[in-house]
Amino acid sequence: LAKTTQPISMDSYEGQEVNITCSHNNIATNDYITWYQQFPSQGPRFIIQGYKTKVTNEVASLFIPADRKSSTLSLPRVSLSDTAVYYCLVGDPDILTGGGNKLTFGTGTQLKVEL
Amino acid sequence: DAGVIQSPRHEVTEMGQEVTLRCKPISGHNSLFWYRQTMMRGLELLIYFNNNVPIDDSGMPEDRFSAKMPNASFSTLKIQPSEPRDSAVYFCASSFRLVYNEQFFGPGTRLTVL
């Protein structure tokens, strides 16, 4: 089961780009990298998922180097409303052949955005 | 779609009482997950179902916990008897087909056991 390591907290200011890096040294061949966002008193919300290179959607970008041992979530021009906990997860997306590889949320990164 | 629906949103009960939490997944999703979140332990996966069948319940902490999914639109998590250490926010999530990395979470049930 691939473990992940990410910073406990990060601070930023409105309008800046924020990059949160996650380490996953023992990622398996079938594993994908997924990021979730959680606001206080709410359930986590899926942000982005990728396998290699770069993935971009309307919310964020995900950069994955060739060795896939780390990944970086990039949030362009953050605002106060981006203050949340961000979780990096690694796992096989196939619920059955994943061999019971349960997604582990870990402690996440608390991002605080200020004016 | 209304998203994942959980009830009740808040539950306060006394130690020893039975607690039942309910979840309605997003229509068309065939995988359902129950999580528990506390400050100390973070977000823990308790059990997940695929096509109403429990696939992995190794995260269920004790025999006091049980979960059922009688049909595709309803699931329950029961704690009997409840204990103060069960106090937490319980989330239900669902996903489409077998791609369970992209889960849609409900608003959660905040359980307080006195």
Coordinates of N, CA, C and O in Angstrom, one line a residue, chain B residues 5-6 10-11 14 17 21 24-25 32 41 44 48 55 71 73 77 79 88 105 109:
Chain B
I5 N -27.0 11.8 0.1 CA -27.8 12.3 1.2 C -27.6 11.4 2.4 O -27.6 10.2 2.3
Q6 N -27.3 12.1 3.5 CA -27.2 11.4 4.8 C -28.1 11.9 5.8 O -28.5 13.1 5.8
H10 N -27.1 15.4 12.6 CA -26.6 15.4 13.9 C -27.3 14.4 14.8 O -28.5 14.2 14.6
E11 N -26.6 13.7 15.6 CA -27.2 12.7 16.5 C -26.5 12.8 17.8 O -25.2 12.7 17.9
E14 N -27.0 8.6 24.2 CA -26.3 8.2 25.4 C -25.6 6.8 25.2 O -26.1 6.0 24.5
Q17 N -26.9 3.1 23.8 CA -28.0 3.2 22.9 C -27.6 2.7 21.5 O -26.4 2.8 21.1
L21 N -27.3 5.2 11.2 CA -27.0 6.3 10.3 C -27.4 5.8 8.9 O -27.2 4.6 8.5
K24 N -28.1 7.7 1.3 CA -28.7 7.5 -0.1 C -27.6 7.9 -1.1 O -27.3 9.1 -1.1
P25 N -27.1 7.0 -1.8 CA -26.0 7.4 -2.8 C -26.6 8.1 -4.0 O -27.8 8.1 -4.2
L32 N -20.4 2.2 -2.8 CA -20.7 3.0 -1.6 C -19.7 2.8 -0.5 O -19.3 1.7 -0.3
R41 N -7.7 10.6 14.6 CA -7.4 9.5 13.6 C -7.6 9.9 12.2 O -7.3 9.1 11.3
E44 N -11.0 7.8 8.2 CA -10.8 6.3 8.1 C -11.9 5.7 7.3 O -13.1 5.9 7.6
Y48 N -16.7 -0.7 2.4 CA -17.3 -0.3 1.1 C -18.0 -1.5 0.4 O -17.7 -2.6 0.6
I55 N -17.5 -5.4 0.1 CA -16.3 -5.9 -0.5 C -15.1 -6.0 0.5 O -14.4 -6.9 0.5
N71 N -30.4 -2.3 -1.0 CA -30.6 -2.0 -2.4 C -29.7 -0.9 -2.8 O -28.9 -0.3 -2.0
S73 N -30.1 2.1 -3.6 CA -30.3 3.5 -3.2 C -30.3 3.7 -1.7 O -30.7 4.8 -1.2
L77 N -25.5 2.3 8.5 CA -24.4 2.0 9.4 C -25.0 2.0 10.8 O -25.5 3.0 11.3
I79 N -24.5 1.2 15.0 CA -23.6 1.0 16.1 C -24.5 0.6 17.3 O -25.4 1.3 17.7
A88 N -17.9 11.0 16.5 CA -17.1 11.4 15.3 C -18.1 11.9 14.2 O -19.3 11.9 14.4
F105 N -18.8 12.6 -1.7 CA -19.1 12.5 -0.3 C -20.4 13.2 0.1 O -20.8 14.3 -0.5
T109 N -22.7 12.9 9.1 CA -23.5 12.8 10.3 C -22.6 13.0 11.5 O -21.6 12.2 11.7

